[in-house]
mmCIF file of C-alpha atoms in Angstrom:
data_model
loop_
_atom_site.group_PDB
_atom_site.id
_atom_site.type_symbol
_atom_site.label_atom_id
_atom_site.label_comp_id
_atom_site.label_asym_id
_atom_site.label_seq_id
_atom_site.Cartn_x
_atom_site.Cartn_y
_atom_site.Cartn_z
ATOM 1 C CA MET A 1 70.803 -68.346 83.852
ATOM 2 C CA LEU A 2 67.637 -69.401 82.108
ATOM 3 C CA ALA A 3 67.417 -66.016 80.436
ATOM 4 C CA ALA A 4 70.984 -66.277 79.196
ATOM 5 C CA ALA A 5 70.447 -69.810 77.824
ATOM 6 C CA THR A 6 67.248 -68.710 75.965
ATOM 7 C CA VAL A 7 69.134 -65.729 74.391
ATOM 8 C CA GLY A 8 71.972 -67.859 73.490
ATOM 9 C CA LEU A 9 69.695 -70.490 71.856
ATOM 10 C CA ALA A 10 67.877 -67.843 69.891
ATOM 11 C CA LEU A 11 71.170 -66.368 68.551
ATOM 12 C CA TYR A 12 72.343 -69.848 67.615
ATOM 13 C CA ASN A 13 69.088 -70.685 65.736
ATOM 14 C CA ASN A 14 69.167 -67.345 63.966
ATOM 15 C CA LEU A 15 72.774 -68.016 62.832
ATOM 16 C CA LEU A 16 71.781 -71.384 61.358
ATOM 17 C CA ALA A 17 68.772 -69.632 59.603
ATOM 18 C CA ARG A 18 71.195 -67.192 57.940
ATOM 19 C CA ARG A 19 73.424 -69.950 56.824
ATOM 20 C CA ALA A 20 70.479 -71.941 55.521
ATOM 21 C CA LEU A 21 69.421 -68.939 53.274
ATOM 22 C CA ALA A 22 73.013 -68.332 52.207
ATOM 23 C CA SER A 23 73.216 -71.809 50.778
ATOM 24 C CA ARG A 24 70.182 -71.601 48.539
ATOM 25 C CA PRO A 25 70.332 -70.763 44.832
ATOM 26 C CA LEU A 26 69.280 -67.204 44.126
ATOM 27 C CA GLY A 27 66.665 -66.550 41.596
ATOM 28 C CA ARG A 28 64.526 -63.404 40.935
ATOM 29 C CA PHE A 29 62.537 -61.119 43.184
ATOM 30 C CA ILE A 30 59.301 -59.335 42.582
ATOM 31 C CA HIS A 31 57.906 -56.712 45.004
ATOM 32 C CA LEU A 32 54.167 -56.140 45.248
ATOM 33 C CA ARG A 33 51.464 -55.680 47.990
ATOM 34 C CA GLY A 34 54.091 -55.315 50.632
ATOM 35 C CA THR A 35 55.596 -58.689 49.893
ATOM 36 C CA LYS A 36 58.933 -59.762 48.334
ATOM 37 C CA LEU A 37 58.337 -62.853 46.279
ATOM 38 C CA HIS A 38 61.282 -65.009 45.204
ATOM 39 C CA PHE A 39 61.101 -67.382 42.373
ATOM 40 C CA LEU A 40 63.314 -69.592 40.084
ATOM 41 C CA GLU A 41 62.791 -69.425 36.345
ATOM 42 C CA ALA A 42 63.950 -71.606 33.460
ATOM 43 C CA GLY A 43 62.878 -72.692 29.938
ATOM 44 C CA SER A 44 60.519 -71.076 27.364
ATOM 45 C CA GLY A 45 57.123 -71.715 26.023
ATOM 46 C CA GLN A 46 53.759 -71.689 27.835
ATOM 47 C CA PRO A 47 54.224 -70.342 31.355
ATOM 48 C CA LEU A 48 53.950 -72.960 34.150
ATOM 49 C CA LEU A 49 53.800 -71.788 37.896
ATOM 50 C CA LEU A 50 54.854 -74.232 40.548
ATOM 51 C CA LEU A 51 53.590 -73.787 44.145
ATOM 52 C CA HIS A 52 55.112 -75.892 46.995
ATOM 53 C CA GLY A 53 53.319 -77.156 50.145
ATOM 54 C CA ASN A 54 53.476 -76.076 53.801
ATOM 55 C CA GLY A 55 57.031 -76.175 55.165
ATOM 56 C CA ALA A 56 58.867 -76.432 51.740
ATOM 57 C CA SER A 57 60.164 -74.003 49.182
ATOM 58 C CA ALA A 58 60.760 -73.801 45.372
ATOM 59 C CA GLU A 59 63.534 -76.264 45.805
ATOM 60 C CA ASP A 60 60.862 -78.920 46.296
ATOM 61 C CA PHE A 61 60.511 -78.871 42.557
ATOM 62 C CA THR A 62 64.222 -78.646 41.620
ATOM 63 C CA THR A 63 65.143 -81.650 43.890
ATOM 64 C CA SER A 64 62.261 -83.724 42.400
ATOM 65 C CA GLY A 65 63.471 -82.955 38.842
ATOM 66 C CA ILE A 66 60.185 -81.538 37.839
ATOM 67 C CA PHE A 67 61.472 -77.960 37.404
ATOM 68 C CA HIS A 68 64.295 -78.760 34.999
ATOM 69 C CA LYS A 69 62.403 -81.510 33.051
ATOM 70 C CA ALA A 70 59.350 -79.251 32.644
ATOM 71 C CA ALA A 71 61.590 -76.417 31.426
ATOM 72 C CA ALA A 72 62.266 -78.481 28.292
ATOM 73 C CA LYS A 73 58.726 -77.676 27.093
ATOM 74 C CA TYR A 74 57.530 -74.789 29.283
ATOM 75 C CA ARG A 75 58.647 -71.495 30.845
ATOM 76 C CA VAL A 76 58.750 -72.652 34.394
ATOM 77 C CA LEU A 77 58.523 -70.271 37.410
ATOM 78 C CA ALA A 78 58.859 -72.042 40.836
ATOM 79 C CA PHE A 79 57.819 -69.569 43.652
ATOM 80 C CA ASP A 80 58.622 -69.452 47.326
ATOM 81 C CA ARG A 81 55.189 -68.818 48.612
ATOM 82 C CA PRO A 82 54.847 -65.991 51.134
ATOM 83 C CA GLY A 83 56.921 -66.605 54.336
ATOM 84 C CA PHE A 84 58.823 -69.555 52.827
ATOM 85 C CA GLY A 85 62.333 -69.731 51.401
ATOM 86 C CA LEU A 86 63.393 -66.165 50.426
ATOM 87 C CA SER A 87 59.906 -64.751 50.222
ATOM 88 C CA SER A 88 58.706 -62.443 52.859
ATOM 89 C CA ARG A 89 55.168 -62.747 54.534
ATOM 90 C CA GLY A 90 53.633 -59.378 54.986
ATOM 91 C CA ALA A 91 52.200 -58.968 58.546
ATOM 92 C CA GLY A 92 48.708 -57.744 59.373
ATOM 93 C CA ARG A 93 46.755 -59.955 57.088
ATOM 94 C CA PRO A 94 45.877 -63.678 57.033
ATOM 95 C CA TRP A 95 47.523 -65.351 53.990
ATOM 96 C CA THR A 96 44.639 -67.490 53.132
ATOM 97 C CA ALA A 97 44.666 -69.651 50.003
ATOM 98 C CA GLY A 98 42.488 -66.920 48.283
ATOM 99 C CA ALA A 99 45.002 -64.098 49.252
ATOM 100 C CA GLN A 100 47.863 -66.060 47.982
ATOM 101 C CA ALA A 101 46.091 -66.892 44.815
ATOM 102 C CA ASP A 102 45.512 -63.125 44.229
ATOM 103 C CA LEU A 103 49.177 -62.391 45.049
ATOM 104 C CA ILE A 104 50.589 -65.065 42.605
ATOM 105 C CA GLN A 105 48.089 -63.788 39.937
ATOM 106 C CA ALA A 106 49.328 -60.215 40.491
ATOM 107 C CA ALA A 107 52.979 -61.341 40.261
ATOM 108 C CA ALA A 108 52.251 -63.164 36.955
ATOM 109 C CA ALA A 109 50.595 -59.990 35.617
ATOM 110 C CA LYS A 110 53.475 -57.859 36.628
ATOM 111 C CA LEU A 111 55.790 -60.250 34.846
ATOM 112 C CA GLY A 112 53.767 -59.746 31.761
ATOM 113 C CA ILE A 113 52.312 -63.206 31.855
ATOM 114 C CA GLU A 114 48.812 -63.212 30.588
ATOM 115 C CA ARG A 115 47.843 -66.922 30.610
ATOM 116 C CA TYR A 116 49.523 -69.724 32.426
ATOM 117 C CA MET A 117 49.204 -73.149 34.088
ATOM 118 C CA VAL A 118 49.693 -73.838 37.763
ATOM 119 C CA VAL A 119 50.971 -76.942 39.586
ATOM 120 C CA GLY A 120 50.357 -76.978 43.426
ATOM 121 C CA HIS A 121 51.368 -79.503 46.032
ATOM 122 C CA SER A 122 49.527 -80.067 49.315
ATOM 123 C CA TRP A 123 48.496 -76.559 50.618
ATOM 124 C CA GLY A 124 49.887 -75.185 47.460
ATOM 125 C CA ALA A 125 47.062 -77.169 45.761
ATOM 126 C CA ALA A 126 44.611 -75.119 47.721
ATOM 127 C CA VAL A 127 46.157 -71.954 46.298
ATOM 128 C CA ALA A 128 46.080 -73.420 42.728
ATOM 129 C CA LEU A 129 42.304 -74.299 43.088
ATOM 130 C CA GLU A 130 41.621 -70.683 44.310
ATOM 131 C CA MET A 131 43.558 -69.411 41.308
ATOM 132 C CA ALA A 132 41.445 -71.496 38.902
ATOM 133 C CA ARG A 133 38.375 -70.364 40.655
ATOM 134 C CA ARG A 134 39.105 -66.654 40.957
ATOM 135 C CA HIS A 135 41.161 -66.026 37.817
ATOM 136 C CA PRO A 136 39.924 -68.426 35.073
ATOM 137 C CA ARG A 137 40.681 -66.004 32.197
ATOM 138 C CA SER A 138 44.297 -66.139 33.200
ATOM 139 C CA VAL A 139 44.749 -69.661 34.366
ATOM 140 C CA ALA A 140 44.716 -72.071 31.463
ATOM 141 C CA GLY A 141 44.696 -75.191 33.663
ATOM 142 C CA ILE A 142 45.915 -76.611 36.975
ATOM 143 C CA VAL A 143 47.434 -79.678 38.348
ATOM 144 C CA VAL A 144 46.809 -80.388 42.150
ATOM 145 C CA VAL A 145 49.105 -82.961 43.812
ATOM 146 C CA ALA A 146 48.324 -84.536 47.155
ATOM 147 C CA GLY A 147 45.867 -81.765 47.753
ATOM 148 C CA TYR A 148 44.161 -81.195 51.176
ATOM 149 C CA HIS A 149 40.828 -80.416 49.370
ATOM 150 C CA TYR A 150 38.299 -81.370 52.081
ATOM 151 C CA PRO A 151 40.250 -81.139 55.370
ATOM 152 C CA PRO A 152 38.763 -82.726 58.411
ATOM 153 C CA PRO A 153 39.457 -81.178 61.824
ATOM 154 C CA ARG A 154 42.639 -82.849 63.194
ATOM 155 C CA LEU A 155 44.314 -82.528 66.523
ATOM 156 C CA ALA A 156 47.704 -82.442 64.783
ATOM 157 C CA LEU A 157 46.700 -79.265 62.943
ATOM 158 C CA ALA A 158 45.808 -77.541 66.321
ATOM 159 C CA ILE A 159 49.143 -78.543 67.780
ATOM 160 C CA SER A 160 51.055 -77.353 64.696
ATOM 161 C CA ALA A 161 49.186 -74.025 64.920
ATOM 162 C CA LEU A 162 50.349 -73.230 68.472
ATOM 163 C CA PRO A 163 53.650 -71.581 67.579
ATOM 164 C CA ALA A 164 51.649 -68.912 65.800
ATOM 165 C CA ILE A 165 50.420 -67.539 69.066
ATOM 166 C CA PRO A 166 51.866 -64.238 69.952
ATOM 167 C CA LEU A 167 54.631 -63.858 72.606
ATOM 168 C CA ILE A 168 54.877 -67.479 73.787
ATOM 169 C CA GLY A 169 54.868 -68.718 70.203
ATOM 170 C CA THR A 170 57.685 -66.216 69.347
ATOM 171 C CA VAL A 171 59.773 -67.521 72.145
ATOM 172 C CA LEU A 172 59.201 -71.166 71.099
ATOM 173 C CA ARG A 173 60.087 -70.534 67.422
ATOM 174 C CA HIS A 174 63.371 -68.745 68.335
ATOM 175 C CA THR A 175 64.513 -71.237 71.049
ATOM 176 C CA VAL A 176 63.427 -74.851 71.442
ATOM 177 C CA LEU A 177 61.202 -75.485 68.425
ATOM 178 C CA PRO A 178 64.065 -75.387 65.717
ATOM 179 C CA SER A 179 65.890 -78.030 67.612
ATOM 180 C CA LEU A 180 62.814 -80.215 68.105
ATOM 181 C CA VAL A 181 62.219 -80.022 64.386
ATOM 182 C CA ARG A 182 65.801 -81.098 63.570
ATOM 183 C CA LEU A 183 65.579 -84.029 66.032
ATOM 184 C CA ASN A 184 62.337 -85.289 64.693
ATOM 185 C CA TRP A 185 63.233 -84.565 60.991
ATOM 186 C CA ARG A 186 63.826 -88.117 59.899
ATOM 187 C CA LEU A 187 60.622 -89.401 61.376
ATOM 188 C CA ALA A 188 58.700 -86.636 59.666
ATOM 189 C CA MET A 189 60.375 -87.446 56.347
ATOM 190 C CA LYS A 190 59.588 -91.193 56.675
ATOM 191 C CA LYS A 191 55.849 -90.283 57.315
ATOM 192 C CA ILE A 192 55.404 -87.964 54.324
ATOM 193 C CA PHE A 193 57.372 -90.123 51.838
ATOM 194 C CA HIS A 194 55.950 -93.563 53.033
ATOM 195 C CA PRO A 195 55.894 -96.035 51.311
ATOM 196 C CA ALA A 196 58.547 -94.626 49.030
ATOM 197 C CA MET A 197 62.166 -93.989 50.045
ATOM 198 C CA ILE A 198 63.068 -90.631 51.400
ATOM 199 C CA ALA A 199 64.492 -88.329 48.783
ATOM 200 C CA THR A 200 67.757 -87.303 50.319
ATOM 201 C CA PRO A 201 68.307 -84.116 48.260
ATOM 202 C CA PHE A 202 64.907 -82.683 49.431
ATOM 203 C CA ALA A 203 65.290 -83.920 53.027
ATOM 204 C CA ALA A 204 68.902 -82.315 53.275
ATOM 205 C CA MET A 205 67.965 -79.092 51.647
ATOM 206 C CA THR A 206 64.648 -78.432 53.491
ATOM 207 C CA ARG A 207 65.749 -79.399 56.933
ATOM 208 C CA GLU A 208 67.475 -76.112 57.866
ATOM 209 C CA LEU A 209 65.039 -73.985 55.945
ATOM 210 C CA ALA A 210 62.015 -75.554 57.705
ATOM 211 C CA SER A 211 63.578 -75.108 61.123
ATOM 212 C CA ARG A 212 64.103 -71.287 60.664
ATOM 213 C CA PRO A 213 62.059 -69.181 63.207
ATOM 214 C CA SER A 214 60.486 -67.141 60.410
ATOM 215 C CA GLN A 215 59.483 -70.177 58.402
ATOM 216 C CA LEU A 216 58.135 -71.863 61.489
ATOM 217 C CA ARG A 217 55.867 -68.981 61.919
ATOM 218 C CA SER A 218 54.535 -69.370 58.442
ATOM 219 C CA ILE A 219 54.182 -73.179 58.844
ATOM 220 C CA SER A 220 52.150 -72.747 62.071
ATOM 221 C CA ALA A 221 50.034 -69.923 60.461
ATOM 222 C CA GLU A 222 49.119 -72.265 57.576
ATOM 223 C CA SER A 223 48.361 -75.068 59.899
ATOM 224 C CA PHE A 224 45.870 -72.636 61.643
ATOM 225 C CA LEU A 225 44.354 -71.796 58.190
ATOM 226 C CA MET A 226 44.011 -75.558 57.380
ATOM 227 C CA LEU A 227 42.115 -75.938 60.718
ATOM 228 C CA ALA A 228 39.986 -72.921 60.056
ATOM 229 C CA SER A 229 39.115 -74.415 56.619
ATOM 230 C CA ALA A 230 38.186 -77.648 58.280
ATOM 231 C CA LEU A 231 35.982 -76.003 60.933
ATOM 232 C CA PHE A 232 34.487 -73.403 58.571
ATOM 233 C CA PRO A 233 34.336 -74.853 55.043
ATOM 234 C CA ASN A 234 33.643 -72.483 52.185
ATOM 235 C CA ARG A 235 34.541 -74.608 49.099
ATOM 236 C CA ARG A 236 33.107 -73.992 45.686
ATOM 237 C CA TYR A 237 35.152 -76.359 43.537
ATOM 238 C CA ALA A 238 32.319 -77.028 41.077
ATOM 239 C CA GLU A 239 32.543 -73.486 39.929
ATOM 240 C CA ILE A 240 36.057 -74.181 38.436
ATOM 241 C CA ALA A 241 35.628 -73.973 34.552
ATOM 242 C CA ILE A 242 39.181 -74.876 33.395
ATOM 243 C CA PRO A 243 40.898 -78.205 32.960
ATOM 244 C CA VAL A 244 42.061 -79.726 36.164
ATOM 245 C CA GLY A 245 44.531 -82.636 36.805
ATOM 246 C CA ILE A 246 44.293 -84.384 40.081
ATOM 247 C CA ILE A 247 47.120 -86.625 41.497
ATOM 248 C CA ALA A 248 47.330 -88.340 44.836
ATOM 249 C CA GLY A 249 49.543 -91.003 46.340
ATOM 250 C CA ALA A 250 47.582 -94.211 47.063
ATOM 251 C CA ASP A 251 49.379 -94.541 50.413
ATOM 252 C CA ASP A 252 49.425 -91.063 51.744
ATOM 253 C CA GLN A 253 49.927 -91.150 55.582
ATOM 254 C CA LEU A 254 48.969 -87.527 56.467
ATOM 255 C CA PHE A 255 45.310 -87.955 55.386
ATOM 256 C CA ASP A 256 43.123 -89.995 52.998
ATOM 257 C CA ALA A 257 44.446 -88.214 49.889
ATOM 258 C CA LYS A 258 43.002 -90.868 47.568
ATOM 259 C CA ALA A 259 39.491 -90.349 48.879
ATOM 260 C CA GLU A 260 39.876 -86.536 48.683
ATOM 261 C CA ALA A 261 41.062 -86.832 45.064
ATOM 262 C CA LEU A 262 38.114 -89.108 44.008
ATOM 263 C CA ARG A 263 35.727 -86.671 45.651
ATOM 264 C CA LEU A 264 37.242 -83.676 43.860
ATOM 265 C CA HIS A 265 37.216 -85.554 40.701
ATOM 266 C CA THR A 266 33.409 -86.216 41.109
ATOM 267 C CA GLU A 267 32.874 -82.476 41.842
ATOM 268 C CA ILE A 268 34.936 -81.110 38.924
ATOM 269 C CA SER A 269 33.441 -82.799 35.854
ATOM 270 C CA HIS A 270 36.219 -81.676 33.471
ATOM 271 C CA SER A 271 39.003 -83.228 35.546
ATOM 272 C CA LEU A 272 41.552 -86.012 35.075
ATOM 273 C CA LEU A 273 42.491 -88.365 37.990
ATOM 274 C CA ASP A 274 45.703 -90.250 38.707
ATOM 275 C CA ILE A 275 45.873 -92.347 41.849
ATOM 276 C CA VAL A 276 49.622 -93.229 41.933
ATOM 277 C CA LEU A 277 50.538 -96.586 43.475
ATOM 278 C CA ASP A 278 53.550 -97.048 45.799
ATOM 279 C CA ALA A 279 53.535 -93.265 46.608
ATOM 280 C CA GLY A 280 52.591 -91.136 49.601
ATOM 281 C CA HIS A 281 52.215 -87.459 50.302
ATOM 282 C CA MET A 282 55.401 -86.669 48.448
ATOM 283 C CA VAL A 283 54.166 -88.311 45.201
ATOM 284 C CA HIS A 284 55.751 -85.520 43.094
ATOM 285 C CA GLN A 285 59.213 -86.445 44.649
ATOM 286 C CA SER A 286 58.716 -90.233 44.303
ATOM 287 C CA LYS A 287 56.950 -90.326 40.996
ATOM 288 C CA PRO A 288 57.751 -87.076 39.160
ATOM 289 C CA GLN A 289 56.988 -88.606 35.888
ATOM 290 C CA ALA A 290 53.316 -88.799 36.917
ATOM 291 C CA VAL A 291 53.247 -85.030 37.489
ATOM 292 C CA LEU A 292 54.938 -84.378 34.255
ATOM 293 C CA ALA A 293 52.582 -86.529 32.293
ATOM 294 C CA MET A 294 49.532 -84.863 33.935
ATOM 295 C CA ILE A 295 50.984 -81.372 33.116
ATOM 296 C CA ASP A 296 51.176 -82.387 29.433
ATOM 297 C CA LYS A 297 47.609 -83.822 29.492
ATOM 298 C CA VAL A 298 46.165 -80.701 31.051
ATOM 299 C CA ALA A 299 48.132 -78.336 28.708
ATOM 300 C CA ALA A 300 46.704 -80.414 25.746
ATOM 301 C CA LEU A 301 43.101 -79.856 27.096
ATOM 302 C CA ALA A 302 43.671 -76.273 27.651
ATOM 303 C CA SER A 303 45.179 -75.744 24.212
ATOM 304 C CA ALA A 304 42.165 -77.537 22.566
ATOM 305 C CA ALA A 305 39.712 -75.321 24.510
ATOM 306 C CA GLY A 306 41.490 -72.169 23.207
ATOM 307 C CA PRO A 307 42.768 -69.027 25.027
ATOM 308 C CA GLY A 308 40.407 -67.820 27.727
ATOM 309 C CA ALA A 309 37.937 -70.488 27.195
ATOM 310 C CA LEU A 310 35.737 -71.700 29.997
ATOM 311 C CA LEU A 311 34.633 -75.401 29.990
ATOM 312 C CA LYS A 312 31.686 -75.269 32.329
ATOM 313 C CA SER A 313 29.072 -74.936 29.587
ATOM 314 C CA ALA A 314 30.675 -77.341 27.328
ATOM 315 C CA VAL A 315 31.093 -80.326 29.725
ATOM 316 C CA PRO A 316 28.278 -82.342 31.279
ATOM 317 C CA LYS A 317 27.609 -81.966 34.996
ATOM 318 C CA ALA A 318 29.752 -84.212 37.184
ATOM 319 C CA ARG A 319 28.253 -87.545 38.176
ATOM 320 C CA PRO A 320 29.686 -89.938 40.736
ATOM 321 C CA ARG A 321 32.420 -92.074 39.431
ATOM 322 C CA PRO A 322 33.407 -95.409 40.793
ATOM 323 C CA PRO A 323 36.930 -96.095 41.871
ATOM 324 C CA CYS A 324 39.239 -96.653 39.020
ATOM 325 C CA GLY A 325 41.307 -99.645 38.340
ATOM 326 C CA GLU A 326 39.599 -102.062 40.769
ATOM 327 C CA PRO A 327 40.122 -105.756 39.963
ATOM 328 C CA SER A 328 36.837 -106.046 38.080
ATOM 329 C CA GLY A 329 38.477 -107.031 34.805
ATOM 330 C CA GLN A 330 37.247 -103.974 32.865
ATOM 331 C CA GLU A 331 37.291 -100.249 33.152
ATOM 332 C CA PRO A 332 34.140 -98.905 35.097
ATOM 333 C CA ASP A 333 31.775 -96.649 33.264
ATOM 334 C CA GLY A 334 32.629 -93.004 33.820
ATOM 335 C CA CYS A 335 36.035 -93.705 35.231
ATOM 336 C CA SER A 336 38.964 -91.426 34.281
ATOM 337 C CA ARG A 337 41.225 -93.356 31.895
ATOM 338 C CA VAL A 338 44.186 -91.689 33.470
ATOM 339 C CA ALA A 339 43.408 -92.990 36.863
ATOM 340 C CA HIS A 340 42.789 -96.416 35.473
ATOM 341 C CA LYS A 341 46.092 -96.640 33.633
ATOM 342 C CA SER A 342 48.029 -95.325 36.696
ATOM 343 C CA ARG A 343 46.545 -97.832 39.040
ATOM 344 C CA MET A 344 47.113 -100.703 36.636
ATOM 345 C CA ALA A 345 50.741 -99.632 35.985
#
């Protein structure tokens, strides 16, 4: 009886997974390194690559409006990262931020894109930072949104990584876990959007995609990578020599995104910082105009630097910056004007 119920539940969840994929807008595919990458494309001009966070898909940027609004100025490509949406996740290798950075760079090269900008949200921000560090001649500038830059070890990450365990994890992903995800979906949305309202289009579209057994495997695998990054840090952000825009919601409930953004801003001297009030982890959904404005600012810096230019030698070493926009009555010395204006808005 138990075996029959388990098989029935697995079949039901797989049926829902197929329906979730069938309802998605179909973009383009590119095959490389044993992986099939799916992406949406619109607009013309300087290429702009969009990378979603753990558990989401390219529609994260269409539902926020960033994809279509940015397409008025840029050639926008929103990727389903490996294992998410319609993109496959090749087995037999850990899809670290570095591995994904190299894959996205290879995809851009195969598409004939020589120089581009990148926007990454959450774990997608880690991929964007690796792209900036590893491929500075191709990446003109990056914008990181609610990035998990200096992850501390957290019990939640260890629990989220459990479904990646062979055998028992496979059974959980195909049977009870999808139902648990659906049951707890609204609570999860409230946490990541707080203090802003939940964006209904994103929540509705992502619910069934995120509860698919295959995507749950990718989510748990990336949770494990976040935990590994926290336990064995190997971050060299100071090496990044291109313009970097940093955005964080002031009230992020997943981790102290504001503190991590300030720390990254200190480490990368040629960076702009925007701490957005009344926004949480999904700051790009709640305040898409902040992301669009930062894209334009970073694009302007990249354009002024010139094609293939590296900024490291031209910019003074980073020095600690005080928090921006504090009620002192004047802008602190060394504080990013972007951050100051955002916090005072």
